[in-house]
Amino acid sequence: MESLKIEKKYNIWIWILSIAIPVVVAILFSVNLHDLGYDVKPLSFLPPIYATINGITAVLLVAAVSAIKKGNAKLHERLIKVCIACSIAFLGMYVAYHMTSVETKFGGEGALRYIYFFILITHILLSIIIIPFVLVTFVRGISGSYERHKKLARITYPMWLYVAVTGVIVYLMISPYYVH
């Protein structure tokens, strides 16, 4: 089967990216350019931009599923490619912000604090787990393995949508505590 050959060709890259992205992000997240002696301006304007990108990703994911349900595979594929691009843009801005800015502590109290950390922790964990799911699902789609794509997409879609939506929620909950 030709589609399985194509998938196997990409598998090594999927696993390399699925491991490398979280590791590199964790390393870069712990690096602050000010602590290393660099005089860089904090990129404090980025959080609302990358939160908006998360929101756009969520809307486009819903639109992509709607497109495929209506039989418009080409639009579905284009929207998913834009979602992947949005996720990459988010990640770049997120890392850049944290490398140039002071860590923001959540100031909420009581039950709100527990809700915030539950959402944050599940968001972070699923943002790591989602990487291979998105990549494998995407490769199955572009390789023509549509039944296998559809089966995995039923798992990938709600996880990716959760990550996108909770990214916005986390931003909205912590934004009052940002130092400008």
XYZ file of C-alpha atoms in Angstrom:
180
model
C 0.000 0.000 0.000
C 1.504 3.304 -1.162
C 0.049 5.397 1.675
C 1.709 3.181 4.293
C 5.087 3.692 2.583
C 4.593 7.449 2.726
C 3.604 7.252 6.404
C 6.670 5.177 7.281
C 8.858 7.725 5.512
C 7.563 10.432 7.865
C 7.445 8.398 11.095
C 11.040 9.084 12.126
C 10.509 12.843 11.667
C 7.256 12.712 13.591
C 8.964 11.089 16.568
C 11.997 13.381 16.393
C 9.730 16.458 16.380
C 7.446 15.005 19.053
C 10.404 14.665 21.406
C 12.517 17.633 20.296
C 9.799 20.297 20.413
C 8.857 19.823 24.093
C 12.510 19.425 25.119
C 13.650 22.536 23.242
C 10.675 24.546 24.515
C 11.390 23.435 28.109
C 15.044 24.431 27.756
C 14.259 27.784 26.127
C 11.455 28.428 28.629
C 14.016 28.221 31.419
C 16.359 30.685 29.676
C 15.850 34.370 30.288
C 18.002 36.598 28.115
C 18.190 39.261 30.856
C 19.719 36.715 33.226
C 22.371 36.002 30.594
C 23.331 39.667 30.431
C 21.470 40.623 27.269
C 19.733 43.976 27.245
C 16.564 43.055 25.368
C 13.209 44.710 25.664
C 10.526 42.421 27.144
C 8.102 41.304 24.457
C 5.130 42.099 26.690
C 2.887 42.772 23.696
C 2.945 39.097 22.648
C 0.537 37.340 25.085
C -2.674 38.827 23.653
C -1.399 38.074 20.149
C -0.590 34.449 20.829
C -3.828 34.016 22.786
C -5.678 35.354 19.733
C -3.794 32.893 17.550
C -4.988 30.096 19.853
C -8.547 31.377 19.434
C -8.152 31.513 15.656
C -6.805 27.957 15.707
C -9.887 26.781 17.613
C -12.259 28.469 15.144
C -10.337 27.093 12.152
C -10.349 23.572 13.612
C -14.135 23.691 13.899
C -14.327 25.069 10.345
C -12.028 22.291 9.082
C -14.232 19.591 10.591
C -17.306 21.295 9.147
C -15.634 21.441 5.711
C -14.838 17.729 5.671
C -18.332 16.834 6.865
C -19.654 18.795 3.877
C -17.307 16.878 1.568
C -14.889 19.732 0.924
C -11.589 17.908 1.432
C -9.475 20.620 -0.203
C -10.774 23.330 2.143
C -10.350 20.931 5.078
C -6.702 20.337 4.169
C -6.011 24.067 3.724
C -7.596 24.920 7.067
C -5.609 22.222 8.867
C -2.402 23.560 7.301
C -3.287 27.032 8.590
C -3.988 25.531 12.037
C -0.544 23.927 12.041
C 1.021 27.240 10.968
C -0.886 29.029 13.748
C 0.373 26.501 16.287
C 3.952 27.021 15.121
C 3.535 30.820 15.278
C 2.046 30.526 18.775
C 4.968 28.422 19.945
C 7.560 30.842 18.579
C 5.895 33.844 20.204
C 5.310 32.006 23.475
C 8.981 31.064 23.762
C 10.145 34.557 22.708
C 7.922 36.160 25.348
C 9.182 33.892 28.126
C 12.816 34.376 27.105
C 12.510 38.157 27.439
C 10.029 38.683 30.252
C 9.697 38.150 33.972
C 7.561 35.165 34.938
C 3.960 36.113 35.683
C 2.455 34.568 38.804
C -1.259 33.859 38.934
C -2.776 36.013 41.673
C -6.212 34.447 41.948
C -7.285 32.856 45.217
C -9.551 30.115 46.500
C -11.402 27.879 44.060
C -10.377 30.091 41.135
C -6.742 29.249 41.813
C -7.450 25.488 41.651
C -9.484 25.906 38.466
C -6.702 27.950 36.866
C -4.000 25.398 37.693
C -6.169 22.482 36.581
C -6.744 24.173 33.217
C -3.073 25.192 32.939
C -1.693 21.740 33.770
C -4.085 19.893 31.442
C -3.353 22.462 28.727
C 0.418 21.964 29.059
C 0.237 18.164 29.199
C -2.086 17.912 26.215
C -0.009 20.443 24.257
C 2.864 17.970 24.506
C 0.770 14.874 23.827
C -0.966 16.468 20.846
C 2.218 16.901 18.788
C 2.523 13.310 17.496
C -1.261 13.040 17.153
C -1.436 16.107 14.890
C 1.569 15.026 12.840
C 0.451 11.413 12.358
C -3.115 12.469 11.587
C -1.857 15.029 9.073
C 0.465 12.559 7.339
C -2.320 9.989 7.103
C -4.509 12.593 5.459
C -1.982 13.849 2.925
C -0.848 10.303 2.110
C -4.391 9.250 1.216
C -4.903 6.846 4.101
C -8.311 8.404 4.750
C -9.907 5.713 6.919
C -6.886 5.614 9.248
C -6.786 9.430 9.174
C -10.452 9.677 10.129
C -10.076 7.146 12.953
C -7.166 9.047 14.533
C -8.697 12.471 13.819
C -11.580 11.548 16.131
C -9.024 11.566 18.960
C -6.774 14.351 17.679
C -9.492 16.919 17.003
C -10.972 17.197 20.517
C -7.502 17.230 22.103
C -6.221 19.934 19.748
C -9.399 21.953 20.193
C -9.057 21.671 23.990
C -5.451 22.905 23.831
C -6.430 25.863 21.630
C -9.441 26.876 23.742
C -7.691 26.428 27.096
C -4.787 28.510 25.793
C -7.204 31.411 25.478
C -8.742 30.683 28.881
C -5.330 30.570 30.578
C -4.433 33.909 28.993
C -7.710 35.508 30.079
C -7.274 34.225 33.628
C -3.641 35.360 34.037
C -3.760 38.585 32.007
C -4.724 40.805 34.964
C -1.425 39.821 36.604
C 0.947 40.671 33.735
C 3.571 43.308 34.514
C 3.764 45.910 31.744
